[in-house]
Amino acid sequence: MMNIQNIDREYIANTYARFPLTIVSGKGSLVYDENGKEYIDLGTGIAVNTFGIADEEWIKAVTKQLYQCQHTSNLYYSEPCALLAKTLCERTGMKKVFFSNSGAEANEAAIKAARKYASEKKGKDTYTIITLNNSFHGRTITTLAATGQEVFHTDFTPLTEGFVYAEANNIASVKKLIAENKVAAIMFELVQGEGGVCPLEKDFVDGLVALAKENDILLIDDEVQTGNGRTGALYAYMNYGFMPDIVSTAKGLGGGLPIGACLLGEKVKDVLTPGSHGSTFGGNPIACAGAQNVLSRLDEALLAQVREKSTYIFNELNGASGVKSVSGMGFMIGIETEKDASEILSVCRENGVLAIKAKQKVRLLPALNIPMDILERAIAVIKAACAISD
Ligand SMILES: *Cc1c(COP(=O)(O)O)cnc(C)c1O
């Protein structure tokens, strides 16, 4: 038999430290490797498979579109993309949507819209974007610049100019940067995902909202990971009770197909004009059909279940042996452990549970519809893996 892992190591660019595991199939929250071994998947392809693997309803929606038309380009009108934009606006109160294929591109669109708005309204020299230390906004040269973590910048400088970094949950550090720069926007994740599953404090977010209002600064809310039900609300800003000017999202939106969206609020809805931005694949009908299906099922009943199951996870893990702390929101959970997180993941894998890491934490991103009995089994495995025997 072909050894996929050897072929991968020979021919795939060496950018990923993969787990020693080849996933071949799955159903819902269960996945199978090449030997037929079953795992409970608590990583969902990094918060992408919103309803797990090979979900019947989603497959139906996607397949229907696949037989109808797989791609049109943005030279023509297309129903799936128009209807998805309508749904996104109606469910959020945002006004217009630009579709991309990834989170980084959704953020690129957000940054371009913010810069164009500021340039037209306040002048060409107002372009600085404040982001937060420990943030993650993507891998392109500009979204790397937005990412407030030095480790990602090394070897790729010079990055796009005009990004400065404030300290999360420290409003004075944001004020200082506003005083020192001509600021177009403040960009943040409400729960820093790659940074270690760290939610922003409500007071800090209220402070950002006030500063943005006083200074006509745009708020760019990066919901690439937190969006689409992940935090127990449709979008995480709904947990905080404010309206961002721009919301970017991707990951879970397509339920497993590559799609990103940049949602533009009232202030910026008409900033992007013909020719000022675009994407060949953006708004692809199949990806949009998948996303429409995902959104149609993210109703209050499902979100309430996510919150309930999240509370269950927090209760089980808080104070458990070997667990130092549990952070996050909804189904975006970080576990700080006594033992090394990689060792815990390895033990979990042996025992049929897949979780991932965020910095030095064990990170859980279950499918939003994970059945309770499967979740209970998985949490028991994680608790046992974290436990310190005495
Ligand atoms: C994953 C992620 C991105 C980048 O998304 P890609 O689809 O990998 O380009 C950007 N922002 C946040 C918050 C993310 O979690």
PDB file of N, CA and C in Angstrom, residues 77 117 151 245 335 383:
ATOM      1  N   TYR A  77     -24.345  37.552 -12.438  1.00  0.00           N
ATOM      2  CA  TYR A  77     -25.116  37.376 -11.217  1.00  0.00           C
ATOM      3  C   TYR A  77     -25.269  35.888 -10.955  1.00  0.00           C
ATOM      4  N   TYR A 117     -12.036  53.993   3.432  1.00  0.00           N
ATOM      5  CA  TYR A 117     -12.969  54.859   4.174  1.00  0.00           C
ATOM      6  C   TYR A 117     -12.200  56.006   4.834  1.00  0.00           C
ATOM      7  N   VAL A 151       6.804  36.209  16.342  1.00  0.00           N
ATOM      8  CA  VAL A 151       7.296  34.940  15.777  1.00  0.00           C
ATOM      9  C   VAL A 151       6.834  34.744  14.339  1.00  0.00           C
ATOM     10  N   ASP A 245     -18.111  47.815  12.824  1.00  0.00           N
ATOM     11  CA  ASP A 245     -18.294  48.434  11.504  1.00  0.00           C
ATOM     12  C   ASP A 245     -18.024  47.430  10.399  1.00  0.00           C
ATOM     13  N   ILE A 335      -7.533  24.655  27.317  1.00  0.00           N
ATOM     14  CA  ILE A 335      -7.264  24.019  28.609  1.00  0.00           C
ATOM     15  C   ILE A 335      -5.782  24.152  28.914  1.00  0.00           C
ATOM     16  N   LYS A 383      -9.964  14.187  30.400  1.00  0.00           N
ATOM     17  CA  LYS A 383      -9.709  14.307  31.842  1.00  0.00           C
ATOM     18  C   LYS A 383      -8.678  13.274  32.294  1.00  0.00           C
TER      19      LYS A 383
END
